[in-house]
Amino acid sequence: MKHRIIPRLLLTLCLPWLLSGCWDIKDINKRYLPVVMGICDGKSDVYHVTLQVPTVTGTTQILEQEAKSISKALDLIRTKSEKHVDLLHLRLILISEKMAEKGIEDIIDYAIRADDISIKGMVAIVTGDFQKALHHQVGPTPEVSSYDYFSEEAGWTPNVSLVRLWEAYKVSRSYTQDTAIPLVEAGTDTLYEFRGSAIMRNSKMVGTLTPDETLINNIFAEKYTGGTIETSEDASILIKKATVRHRVKWGDSGPELDSRLKLDIEVSENKQKLSNQEITQEIKTSIEKRGANIIDKLHTLKADVLGIGQLFKPKMTVAQLKEWKERWYPKLQSKIEVEINIRNNIYLKDKLRDNNLRM
């Protein structure tokens, strides 16, 4: 009997200790749950931090403050707020173009070190009026949030770059890789207008890619998920699948790269009734030219956004790795070859259907 009483007594004594951990949990009605953080230069201090908080009515509440550091600005926001500010649901960090040109390494470092910010959150750069972009709301669709624009389950397309916090942090420490961060501005009938991608070199914005160039970048980064429309002079096609294969060689003059892009496409419009061979040639020429132009632009900026240095990493010494962007990347000899596979041609189907009806 005594053996049964002792375990029960211990359990009774431990129950208050086990339940005490639940007493610090704040009710959801007593918390602000921001999903977007905006960071730009302050008027009277170093940082101006803005938080977008969705409300139950479908609108967005704005909390903002200026300070010498991001953490201090957030502390001041918490001080004046009547509810607890919880950053665990933060999905997107928007940074002004002016601040991006100075460098975003400090911002990324803070976000990675903060215990209450998910490293899966996304990063974007805002061009134009930053405050307008942060305070902008679309009246007819109040349920739409800023992060939906970059969500793969919502408005994202392969023409839009997509960078998460952990990716931005990893690349900022890399000798052989840079990144392209989405570049947006306040929209008219939508929350944002996509303006391409900011070319980041060592965490500083040094140039831009157009939306069409961003598509090629996503294919190289193997982030293509299908659904992009490409147009030539006489036809429009839908790219259903894109894959890329690389062959690397370190010759006497330096690195050499041969890339083969394979695109599975469907013809959606064919105004001039072009043959499959003619459509293939038009799209092949267009994409190969675009890819060559991107590489030339990135060579000039010494920004390895395509991550080509990663391919040569096993072939380089430590000294060569450190010199990749300054010395070897500008010397890169590259060739891009595009292979097109037309899955179907709807005009061919129409022709066969007409012949069957006549029979």
CSV table of C-alpha atoms in Angstrom, one decimal:
chain,number,residue,atom,x,y,z
A,1,MET,CA,0.0,0.0,0.0
A,2,LYS,CA,2.9,2.3,0.9
A,3,HIS,CA,4.4,1.7,-2.5
A,4,ARG,CA,1.3,3.0,-4.3
A,5,ILE,CA,1.0,6.1,-2.1
A,6,ILE,CA,4.5,7.4,-2.8
A,7,PRO,CA,4.2,7.7,-6.6
A,8,ARG,CA,0.7,9.4,-6.2
A,9,LEU,CA,2.2,11.8,-3.7
A,10,LEU,CA,5.1,12.7,-6.0
A,11,LEU,CA,2.7,13.2,-9.0
A,12,THR,CA,0.5,15.5,-6.9
A,13,LEU,CA,3.6,17.6,-5.8
A,14,CYS,CA,4.8,17.9,-9.4
A,15,LEU,CA,1.5,18.9,-11.0
A,16,PRO,CA,1.7,22.6,-9.9
A,17,TRP,CA,5.3,22.8,-11.3
A,18,LEU,CA,4.2,21.2,-14.7
A,19,LEU,CA,1.2,23.6,-15.0
A,20,SER,CA,3.2,26.7,-14.1
A,21,GLY,CA,4.7,26.9,-17.6
A,22,CYS,CA,1.3,27.6,-19.1
A,23,TRP,CA,0.6,30.6,-16.9
A,24,ASP,CA,3.0,32.8,-19.0
A,25,ILE,CA,1.1,32.2,-22.3
A,26,LYS,CA,-0.6,35.3,-23.5
A,27,ASP,CA,-4.1,35.1,-25.0
A,28,ILE,CA,-4.1,35.8,-28.8
A,29,ASN,CA,-6.4,38.8,-28.3
A,30,LYS,CA,-3.6,40.3,-26.2
A,31,ARG,CA,-1.0,40.0,-28.9
A,32,TYR,CA,0.0,41.8,-32.1
A,33,LEU,CA,1.1,39.3,-34.8
A,34,PRO,CA,2.8,41.3,-37.6
A,35,VAL,CA,3.5,39.5,-40.8
A,36,VAL,CA,5.6,42.1,-42.6
A,37,MET,CA,8.5,44.3,-41.4
A,38,GLY,CA,9.7,47.3,-43.3
A,39,ILE,CA,13.1,48.8,-42.8
A,40,CYS,CA,14.4,52.1,-44.3
A,41,ASP,CA,16.5,55.2,-43.3
A,42,GLY,CA,14.9,57.2,-40.5
A,43,LYS,CA,14.4,61.0,-40.7
A,44,SER,CA,15.7,61.6,-37.2
A,45,ASP,CA,17.6,58.3,-36.6
A,46,VAL,CA,19.4,55.4,-38.3
A,47,TYR,CA,16.5,53.0,-38.8
A,48,HIS,CA,12.8,53.5,-39.4
A,49,VAL,CA,11.0,50.2,-38.6
A,50,THR,CA,7.4,49.5,-39.7
A,51,LEU,CA,5.3,46.5,-38.8
A,52,GLN,CA,2.2,45.5,-40.7
A,53,VAL,CA,-0.4,43.7,-38.4
A,54,PRO,CA,-3.5,42.1,-40.0
A,55,THR,CA,-6.7,42.7,-38.1
A,56,VAL,CA,-9.9,40.6,-37.8
A,57,THR,CA,-11.7,43.2,-40.0
A,58,GLY,CA,-9.4,42.4,-43.0
A,59,THR,CA,-7.5,45.7,-42.8
A,60,THR,CA,-3.9,46.3,-41.7
A,61,GLN,CA,-2.7,48.1,-38.6
A,62,ILE,CA,0.6,49.9,-38.8
A,63,LEU,CA,3.1,50.1,-35.9
A,64,GLU,CA,6.3,52.1,-36.5
A,65,GLN,CA,9.3,53.7,-34.7
A,66,GLU,CA,12.8,55.1,-35.3
A,67,ALA,CA,16.0,54.2,-33.4
A,68,LYS,CA,19.7,53.7,-33.8
A,69,SER,CA,19.2,49.9,-34.1
A,70,ILE,CA,16.4,47.6,-35.3
A,71,SER,CA,16.1,45.9,-31.9
A,72,LYS,CA,15.8,49.3,-30.2
A,73,ALA,CA,13.1,50.4,-32.6
A,74,LEU,CA,11.2,47.2,-31.9
A,75,ASP,CA,11.6,47.7,-28.2
A,76,LEU,CA,10.1,51.2,-28.5
A,77,ILE,CA,7.2,49.8,-30.5
A,78,ARG,CA,6.6,47.2,-27.8
A,79,THR,CA,6.8,49.9,-25.1
A,80,LYS,CA,4.0,52.1,-26.6
A,81,SER,CA,1.8,49.1,-27.7
A,82,GLU,CA,-1.1,48.0,-25.6
A,83,LYS,CA,-0.6,44.4,-26.7
A,84,HIS,CA,2.4,42.1,-26.8
A,85,VAL,CA,4.3,42.3,-30.2
A,86,ASP,CA,5.0,38.7,-31.3
A,87,LEU,CA,7.3,38.3,-34.4
A,88,LEU,CA,7.0,34.6,-34.7
A,89,HIS,CA,4.6,35.0,-37.6
A,90,LEU,CA,6.8,37.4,-39.5
A,91,ARG,CA,6.8,36.3,-43.2
A,92,LEU,CA,8.4,39.1,-45.1
A,93,ILE,CA,11.1,41.8,-44.6
A,94,LEU,CA,10.9,44.8,-47.0
A,95,ILE,CA,14.0,47.0,-47.3
A,96,SER,CA,14.3,50.3,-49.0
A,97,GLU,CA,16.4,50.6,-52.2
A,98,LYS,CA,18.5,53.4,-50.7
A,99,MET,CA,19.4,51.2,-47.7
A,100,ALA,CA,20.1,48.2,-50.0
A,101,GLU,CA,22.6,50.2,-51.9
A,102,LYS,CA,24.5,50.9,-48.6
A,103,GLY,CA,24.3,47.2,-47.7
A,104,ILE,CA,21.9,44.9,-45.9
A,105,GLU,CA,24.3,42.7,-44.0
A,106,ASP,CA,23.4,44.2,-40.6
A,107,ILE,CA,19.7,43.7,-41.3
A,108,ILE,CA,20.1,40.0,-42.3
A,109,ASP,CA,22.4,39.4,-39.3
A,110,TYR,CA,19.9,40.8,-36.9
A,111,ALA,CA,17.0,38.8,-38.4
A,112,ILE,CA,19.1,35.5,-38.2
A,113,ARG,CA,20.2,36.1,-34.6
A,114,ALA,CA,16.7,37.1,-33.4
A,115,ASP,CA,15.1,34.2,-31.6
A,116,ASP,CA,11.5,35.2,-32.5
A,117,ILE,CA,12.0,35.6,-36.3
A,118,SER,CA,11.8,32.6,-38.6
A,119,ILE,CA,14.7,32.1,-40.9
A,120,LYS,CA,12.2,30.9,-43.5
A,121,GLY,CA,10.9,34.5,-43.9
A,122,MET,CA,11.3,36.2,-47.2
A,123,VAL,CA,13.3,39.3,-48.2
A,124,ALA,CA,12.4,42.0,-50.8
A,125,ILE,CA,13.6,45.5,-51.8
A,126,VAL,CA,11.3,48.4,-52.4
A,127,THR,CA,12.0,51.0,-55.1
A,128,GLY,CA,10.2,54.3,-55.3
A,129,ASP,CA,8.2,55.7,-52.4
A,130,PHE,CA,8.9,53.3,-49.5
A,131,GLN,CA,6.3,54.6,-47.1
A,132,LYS,CA,3.6,54.5,-49.8
A,133,ALA,CA,4.5,50.8,-50.4
A,134,LEU,CA,4.3,50.0,-46.7
A,135,HIS,CA,1.0,51.8,-46.1
A,136,HIS,CA,-0.6,50.8,-49.4
A,137,GLN,CA,-3.8,48.7,-49.2
A,138,VAL,CA,-6.0,47.3,-52.0
A,139,GLY,CA,-9.6,48.2,-51.1
A,140,PRO,CA,-11.6,45.5,-53.0
A,141,THR,CA,-9.4,42.7,-51.6
A,142,PRO,CA,-8.6,43.5,-48.0
A,143,GLU,CA,-7.8,39.9,-47.2
A,144,VAL,CA,-4.7,40.1,-49.5
A,145,SER,CA,-1.4,40.6,-47.5
A,146,SER,CA,2.0,41.8,-48.7
A,147,TYR,CA,3.6,38.4,-48.3
A,148,ASP,CA,1.1,36.7,-50.7
A,149,TYR,CA,2.9,38.3,-53.5
A,150,PHE,CA,5.9,36.2,-52.8
A,151,SER,CA,4.1,33.0,-51.6
A,152,GLU,CA,4.4,29.9,-53.8
A,153,GLU,CA,0.8,29.0,-52.8
A,154,ALA,CA,-0.5,32.5,-53.9
A,155,GLY,CA,0.7,35.0,-56.4
A,156,TRP,CA,4.3,33.9,-57.1
A,157,THR,CA,5.4,33.1,-60.6
A,158,PRO,CA,8.8,32.1,-62.0
A,159,ASN,CA,9.4,35.6,-63.3
A,160,VAL,CA,9.7,36.7,-59.6
A,161,SER,CA,12.8,36.0,-57.6
A,162,LEU,CA,12.3,34.5,-54.2
A,163,VAL,CA,14.9,34.7,-51.4
A,164,ARG,CA,14.5,33.6,-47.8
A,165,LEU,CA,16.4,34.9,-44.9
A,166,TRP,CA,18.6,31.8,-44.5
A,167,GLU,CA,19.6,32.0,-48.2
A,168,ALA,CA,20.5,35.7,-48.0
A,169,TYR,CA,22.6,35.0,-44.9
A,170,LYS,CA,24.4,32.1,-46.4
A,171,VAL,CA,25.2,33.9,-49.7
A,172,SER,CA,26.5,37.0,-47.8
A,173,ARG,CA,29.3,34.8,-46.4
A,174,SER,CA,30.1,33.1,-49.7
A,175,TYR,CA,33.2,33.8,-51.9
A,176,THR,CA,31.6,32.2,-54.9
A,177,GLN,CA,27.9,33.2,-54.9
A,178,ASP,CA,25.7,36.3,-54.8
A,179,THR,CA,21.9,36.6,-55.0
A,180,ALA,CA,19.1,38.4,-56.7
A,181,ILE,CA,16.4,39.8,-54.4
A,182,PRO,CA,13.0,40.7,-55.7
A,183,LEU,CA,12.5,44.4,-56.5
A,184,VAL,CA,9.0,45.9,-56.1
A,185,GLU,CA,7.2,49.2,-55.8
A,186,ALA,CA,3.7,50.3,-54.7
A,187,GLY,CA,1.1,49.2,-57.3
A,188,THR,CA,-2.1,50.8,-58.4
A,189,ASP,CA,-4.7,48.0,-58.7
A,190,THR,CA,-2.5,45.5,-56.8
A,191,LEU,CA,-0.3,45.8,-53.7
A,192,TYR,CA,2.9,45.8,-55.7
A,193,GLU,CA,4.4,46.1,-59.2
A,194,PHE,CA,7.3,43.7,-59.8
A,195,ARG,CA,10.2,45.6,-61.3
A,196,GLY,CA,12.7,42.7,-61.5
A,197,SER,CA,15.4,41.7,-59.1
A,198,ALA,CA,18.1,43.6,-57.3
A,199,ILE,CA,21.6,42.3,-58.0
A,200,MET,CA,23.4,41.9,-54.7
A,201,ARG,CA,27.1,41.8,-54.5
A,202,ASN,CA,28.5,41.2,-51.0
A,203,SER,CA,25.1,42.2,-49.6
A,204,LYS,CA,25.1,45.5,-51.5
A,205,MET,CA,22.7,46.3,-54.4
A,206,VAL,CA,24.9,47.0,-57.5
A,207,GLY,CA,22.4,46.7,-60.4
A,208,THR,CA,19.1,45.1,-61.5
A,209,LEU,CA,17.7,42.3,-63.6
A,210,THR,CA,14.5,42.7,-65.6
A,211,PRO,CA,11.6,40.3,-65.0
A,212,ASP,CA,12.6,38.4,-68.2
A,213,GLU,CA,16.2,38.1,-67.0
A,214,THR,CA,14.9,37.0,-63.6
A,215,LEU,CA,13.2,34.0,-65.3
A,216,ILE,CA,16.6,32.9,-66.7
A,217,ASN,CA,18.1,33.3,-63.2
A,218,ASN,CA,15.4,31.1,-61.7
A,219,ILE,CA,16.1,28.4,-64.3
A,220,PHE,CA,19.8,28.5,-63.4
A,221,ALA,CA,19.0,28.3,-59.7
A,222,GLU,CA,16.6,25.4,-60.4
A,223,LYS,CA,13.7,27.3,-58.9
A,224,TYR,CA,11.5,27.0,-61.9
A,225,THR,CA,8.1,25.5,-61.2
A,226,GLY,CA,6.3,26.0,-64.5
A,227,GLY,CA,3.6,28.3,-65.9
A,228,THR,CA,5.5,31.1,-67.6
A,229,ILE,CA,4.4,32.6,-70.9
A,230,GLU,CA,7.1,33.5,-73.4
A,231,THR,CA,6.3,35.4,-76.6
A,232,SER,CA,8.1,35.6,-79.9
A,233,GLU,CA,7.2,37.7,-82.9
A,234,ASP,CA,4.5,35.4,-84.1
A,235,ALA,CA,3.7,32.9,-81.3
A,236,SER,CA,3.2,32.6,-77.5
A,237,ILE,CA,4.3,29.5,-75.7
A,238,LEU,CA,3.8,28.2,-72.1
A,239,ILE,CA,7.0,26.8,-70.5
A,240,LYS,CA,5.8,23.7,-68.6
A,241,LYS,CA,9.2,22.4,-67.4
A,242,ALA,CA,12.8,23.7,-67.4
A,243,THR,CA,16.0,21.9,-66.5
A,244,VAL,CA,19.6,22.9,-66.7
A,245,ARG,CA,22.8,20.9,-67.0
A,246,HIS,CA,26.4,22.3,-66.8
A,247,ARG,CA,29.8,21.1,-67.9
A,248,VAL,CA,32.7,22.9,-66.3
A,249,LYS,CA,36.4,23.0,-67.2
A,250,TRP,CA,39.3,24.9,-65.9
A,251,GLY,CA,41.5,25.7,-68.9
A,252,ASP,CA,44.8,27.5,-69.3
A,253,SER,CA,43.0,30.9,-69.5
A,254,GLY,CA,40.7,30.2,-66.6
A,255,PRO,CA,37.1,28.8,-66.1
A,256,GLU,CA,35.0,27.6,-69.0
A,257,LEU,CA,31.3,26.8,-68.7
A,258,ASP,CA,28.9,25.1,-71.1
A,259,SER,CA,25.2,25.2,-70.0
A,260,ARG,CA,22.3,23.4,-71.6
A,261,LEU,CA,18.8,24.5,-70.9
A,262,LYS,CA,16.0,22.1,-71.8
A,263,LEU,CA,12.5,23.5,-72.0
A,264,ASP,CA,9.3,21.6,-72.4
A,265,ILE,CA,6.8,23.9,-73.9
A,266,GLU,CA,3.2,24.1,-75.1
A,267,VAL,CA,2.1,26.5,-77.9
A,268,SER,CA,-0.8,28.7,-76.8
A,269,GLU,CA,-0.9,31.1,-79.7
A,270,ASN,CA,0.3,30.7,-83.3
A,271,LYS,CA,-1.0,33.6,-85.3
A,272,GLN,CA,1.1,32.9,-88.4
A,273,LYS,CA,0.6,29.1,-88.3
A,274,LEU,CA,4.4,28.6,-87.8
A,275,SER,CA,5.8,25.1,-87.9
A,276,ASN,CA,7.2,23.5,-84.7
A,277,GLN,CA,10.7,24.0,-86.1
A,278,GLU,CA,10.1,27.7,-86.7
A,279,ILE,CA,8.7,28.2,-83.2
A,280,THR,CA,11.6,26.3,-81.7
A,281,GLN,CA,14.2,28.4,-83.5
A,282,GLU,CA,12.6,31.7,-82.4
A,283,ILE,CA,12.3,30.7,-78.8
A,284,LYS,CA,15.8,29.2,-78.8
A,285,THR,CA,17.4,32.3,-80.3
A,286,SER,CA,15.6,34.6,-77.9
A,287,ILE,CA,16.5,32.8,-74.7
A,288,GLU,CA,20.1,32.1,-75.7
A,289,LYS,CA,20.6,35.8,-76.5
A,290,ARG,CA,19.0,36.8,-73.2
A,291,GLY,CA,21.2,34.4,-71.2
A,292,ALA,CA,24.4,35.7,-72.9
A,293,ASN,CA,23.3,39.3,-72.1
A,294,ILE,CA,22.8,38.4,-68.4
A,295,ILE,CA,26.2,36.8,-68.0
A,296,ASP,CA,27.8,39.9,-69.7
A,297,LYS,CA,26.0,42.2,-67.3
A,298,LEU,CA,27.0,40.2,-64.2
A,299,HIS,CA,30.6,40.0,-65.4
A,300,THR,CA,30.7,43.8,-65.6
A,301,LEU,CA,29.3,44.1,-62.1
A,302,LYS,CA,31.4,41.2,-60.7
A,303,ALA,CA,28.3,39.7,-59.1
A,304,ASP,CA,27.9,36.0,-59.4
A,305,VAL,CA,24.1,35.9,-59.0
A,306,LEU,CA,23.8,32.7,-61.1
A,307,GLY,CA,26.0,30.9,-58.6
A,308,ILE,CA,28.5,29.8,-61.3
A,309,GLY,CA,31.3,29.9,-58.8
A,310,GLN,CA,29.6,27.0,-56.9
A,311,LEU,CA,30.1,24.8,-59.9
A,312,PHE,CA,33.9,25.5,-60.0
A,313,LYS,CA,34.3,25.2,-56.2
A,314,PRO,CA,35.8,21.6,-56.3
A,315,LYS,CA,38.3,22.7,-59.0
A,316,MET,CA,39.7,25.8,-57.0
A,317,THR,CA,42.2,26.2,-54.3
A,318,VAL,CA,41.4,28.3,-51.2
A,319,ALA,CA,43.3,31.2,-52.7
A,320,GLN,CA,41.3,31.0,-56.0
A,321,LEU,CA,38.1,30.8,-54.1
A,322,LYS,CA,38.8,34.1,-52.4
A,323,GLU,CA,39.7,35.7,-55.7
A,324,TRP,CA,36.7,34.2,-57.6
A,325,LYS,CA,34.6,37.4,-58.0
A,326,GLU,CA,37.4,39.8,-58.6
A,327,ARG,CA,39.8,37.8,-60.8
A,328,TRP,CA,38.3,34.6,-62.2
A,329,TYR,CA,34.6,35.3,-62.7
A,330,PRO,CA,35.2,38.2,-65.1
A,331,LYS,CA,37.4,35.9,-67.2
A,332,LEU,CA,34.7,33.2,-67.4
A,333,GLN,CA,34.1,31.8,-70.9
A,334,SER,CA,30.5,30.7,-71.1
A,335,LYS,CA,28.2,29.2,-73.7
A,336,ILE,CA,24.4,28.7,-73.3
A,337,GLU,CA,22.6,26.2,-75.5
A,338,VAL,CA,18.8,25.9,-75.4
A,339,GLU,CA,17.0,22.7,-76.3
A,340,ILE,CA,13.2,23.0,-77.0
A,341,ASN,CA,10.7,20.2,-76.8
A,342,ILE,CA,7.1,21.0,-77.9
A,343,ARG,CA,4.7,18.9,-76.0
A,344,ASN,CA,1.7,19.8,-78.1
A,345,ASN,CA,0.6,22.3,-80.7
A,346,ILE,CA,-3.1,23.3,-80.3
A,347,TYR,CA,-3.3,24.4,-83.9
A,348,LEU,CA,-2.1,21.0,-85.0
A,349,LYS,CA,-5.0,19.5,-82.9
A,350,ASP,CA,-7.5,21.9,-84.5
A,351,LYS,CA,-6.3,20.9,-88.0
A,352,LEU,CA,-6.7,17.2,-87.2
A,353,ARG,CA,-10.2,17.9,-85.8
A,354,ASP,CA,-11.3,19.7,-88.9
A,355,ASN,CA,-10.1,16.9,-91.1
A,356,ASN,CA,-12.1,14.4,-89.1
A,357,LEU,CA,-15.3,16.5,-89.3
A,358,ARG,CA,-15.0,16.7,-93.1
A,359,MET,CA,-14.6,12.9,-93.3
